[in-house]
XYZ file of C-alpha atoms in Angstrom:
175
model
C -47.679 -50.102 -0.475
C -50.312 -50.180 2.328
C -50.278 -53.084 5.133
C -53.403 -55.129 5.720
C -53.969 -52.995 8.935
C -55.057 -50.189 6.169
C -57.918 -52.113 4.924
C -61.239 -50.284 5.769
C -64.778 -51.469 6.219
C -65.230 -50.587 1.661
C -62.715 -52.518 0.466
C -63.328 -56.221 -0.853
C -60.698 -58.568 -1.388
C -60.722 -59.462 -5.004
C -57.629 -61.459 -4.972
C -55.428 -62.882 -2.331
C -51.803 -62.959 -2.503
C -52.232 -66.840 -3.133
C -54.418 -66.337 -5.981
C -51.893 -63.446 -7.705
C -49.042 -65.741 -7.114
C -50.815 -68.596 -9.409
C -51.997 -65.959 -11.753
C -48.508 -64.455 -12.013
C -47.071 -68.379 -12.527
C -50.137 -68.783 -15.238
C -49.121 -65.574 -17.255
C -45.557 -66.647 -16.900
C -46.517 -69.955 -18.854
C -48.562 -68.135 -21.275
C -45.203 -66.183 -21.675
C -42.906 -68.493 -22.497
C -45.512 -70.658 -24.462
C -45.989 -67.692 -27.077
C -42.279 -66.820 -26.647
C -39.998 -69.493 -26.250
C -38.464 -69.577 -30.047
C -37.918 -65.781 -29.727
C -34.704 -64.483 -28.126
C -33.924 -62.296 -25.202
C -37.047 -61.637 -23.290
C -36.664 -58.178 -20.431
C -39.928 -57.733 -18.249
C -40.386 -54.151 -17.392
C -42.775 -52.817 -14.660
C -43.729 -49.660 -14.481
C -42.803 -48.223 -11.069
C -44.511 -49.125 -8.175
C -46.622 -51.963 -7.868
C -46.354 -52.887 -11.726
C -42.366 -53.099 -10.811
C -42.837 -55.766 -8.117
C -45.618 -57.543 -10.671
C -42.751 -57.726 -12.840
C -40.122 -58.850 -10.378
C -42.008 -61.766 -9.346
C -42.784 -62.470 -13.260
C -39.041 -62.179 -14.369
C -38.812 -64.927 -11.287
C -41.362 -67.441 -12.078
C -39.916 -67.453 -16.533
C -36.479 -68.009 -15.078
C -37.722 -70.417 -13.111
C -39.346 -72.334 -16.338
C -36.838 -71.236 -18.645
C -33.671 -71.626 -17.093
C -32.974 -68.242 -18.313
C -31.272 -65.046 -16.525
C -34.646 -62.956 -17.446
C -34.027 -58.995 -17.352
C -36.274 -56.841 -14.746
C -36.097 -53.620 -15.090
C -38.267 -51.093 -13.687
C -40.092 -47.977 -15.596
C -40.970 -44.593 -14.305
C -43.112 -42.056 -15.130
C -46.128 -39.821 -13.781
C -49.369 -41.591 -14.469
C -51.383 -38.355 -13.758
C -49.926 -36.350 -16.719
C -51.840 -34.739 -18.733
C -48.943 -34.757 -21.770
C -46.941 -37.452 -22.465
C -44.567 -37.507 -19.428
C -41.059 -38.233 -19.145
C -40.053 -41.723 -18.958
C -37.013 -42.895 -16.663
C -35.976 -46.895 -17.398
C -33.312 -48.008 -15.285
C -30.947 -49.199 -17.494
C -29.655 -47.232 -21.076
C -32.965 -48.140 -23.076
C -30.643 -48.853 -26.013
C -29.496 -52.205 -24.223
C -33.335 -53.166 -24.899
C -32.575 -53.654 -28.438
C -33.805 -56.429 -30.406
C -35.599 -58.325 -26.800
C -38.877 -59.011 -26.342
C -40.143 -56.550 -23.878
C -42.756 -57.220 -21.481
C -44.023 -54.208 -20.133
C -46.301 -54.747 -16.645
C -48.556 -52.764 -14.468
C -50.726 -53.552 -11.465
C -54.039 -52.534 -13.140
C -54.930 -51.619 -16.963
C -57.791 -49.414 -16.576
C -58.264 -46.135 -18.893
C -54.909 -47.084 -21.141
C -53.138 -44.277 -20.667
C -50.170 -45.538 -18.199
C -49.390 -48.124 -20.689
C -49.744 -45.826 -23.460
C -47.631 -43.346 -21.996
C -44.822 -46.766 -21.092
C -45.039 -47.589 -24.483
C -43.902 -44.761 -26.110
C -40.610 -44.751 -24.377
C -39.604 -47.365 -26.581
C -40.902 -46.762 -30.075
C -37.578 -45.549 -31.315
C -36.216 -48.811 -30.376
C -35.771 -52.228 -32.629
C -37.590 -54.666 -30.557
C -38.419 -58.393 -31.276
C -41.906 -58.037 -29.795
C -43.492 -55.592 -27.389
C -46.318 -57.405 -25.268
C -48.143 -56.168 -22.074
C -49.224 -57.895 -19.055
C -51.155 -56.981 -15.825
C -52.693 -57.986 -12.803
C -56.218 -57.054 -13.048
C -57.762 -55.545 -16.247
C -60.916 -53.414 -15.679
C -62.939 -52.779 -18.680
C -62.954 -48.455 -18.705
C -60.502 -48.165 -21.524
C -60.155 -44.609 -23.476
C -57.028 -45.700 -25.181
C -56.599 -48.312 -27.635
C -54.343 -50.983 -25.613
C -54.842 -53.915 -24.625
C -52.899 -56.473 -22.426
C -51.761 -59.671 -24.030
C -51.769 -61.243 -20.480
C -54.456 -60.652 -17.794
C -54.491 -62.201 -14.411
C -57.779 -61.370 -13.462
C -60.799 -59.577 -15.827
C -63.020 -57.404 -13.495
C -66.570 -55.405 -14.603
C -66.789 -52.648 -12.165
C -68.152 -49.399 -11.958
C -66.583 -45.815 -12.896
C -66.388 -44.504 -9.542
C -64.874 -47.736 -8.111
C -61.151 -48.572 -7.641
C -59.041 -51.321 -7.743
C -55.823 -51.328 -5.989
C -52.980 -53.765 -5.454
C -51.626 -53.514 -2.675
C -47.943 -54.972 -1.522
C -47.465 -55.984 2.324
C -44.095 -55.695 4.358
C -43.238 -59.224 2.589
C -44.161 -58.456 -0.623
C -46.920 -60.397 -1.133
C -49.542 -58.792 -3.465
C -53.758 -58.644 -2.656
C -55.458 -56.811 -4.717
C -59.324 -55.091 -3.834
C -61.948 -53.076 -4.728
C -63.114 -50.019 -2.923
């Protein structure tokens, strides 16, 4: 998303890339710990950042599973004001009977992963859990995520984005 060059004078680094990457390996654990008796697992990010959250996830449970893990990525318009149309890329009826874990960057309000989540209640899943980078405590939506990198108190009028550098690495700060 934005380079470190587009950091201004407001924004503090919460998290370095280092510290996402051992959060991201942490939640993976957690992942397989609460999972690893149940069958097919599929991480799903919602598109952008949440998508590369979840590529780097699906990475780190193959790595301790010695699994193929599923990645697929989500789309939909997080400003709607109606439950928006949601784009998976892949049929959604392949998601069948898998434990779906559905990622994004930043829970905040609830909506996004309100909105994600609805895109799949006419499935038959095995479980449906949610994990994200950095939870902020704002929520006007009853979800919460079953796996949270990093728990932040801020204020209403502050922000938290995660940003993604020309390597990928992910930082994450507060403006």
């Amino acid at each position: 998303m934005a380079d470190s060059e587009n950091i201004t004078k407001h924004d503090n680094l919460i998290l370095t890339s280092e510290q996402i990457k051992q959060k991201i390996r942490r939640i993976a654990w957690e992942i397989h710990e609460r999972n690893f008796r149940s069958g097919d697992l599929a991480v799903v990010g919602i598109a952008s950042e949440g998508r590369v959250f979840a590529g780097k996830l699906a990475d780190e449970l193959s790595v301790i599973t010695g699994r193929n893990i599923a990645c697929l990525t989500l789309k939909l318009d997080k400003h709607a004001t109606r439950l928006p149309q949601i784009e998976l890329d892949m049929p959604v009826d392949s998601l069948e009977n898998k434990t779906i874990i559905l990622t994004d960057d930043v829970l905040n309000s609830g909506r996004t992963l309100l909105y994600a989540l609805s895109g799949f209640l006419r499935l038959h899943l095995s479980k449906v859990q949610t994990a994200v980078i950095v939870e902020r405590s704002h929520r006007q939506f009853p979800i919460a995520a079953d796996y949270v990198g990093h728990s932040l108190s801020t204020t209403v009028g502050e922000h938290v984005d995660v940003r993604i550098d020309s390597e990928g690495n992910m930082s994450a700060y507060l403006n």
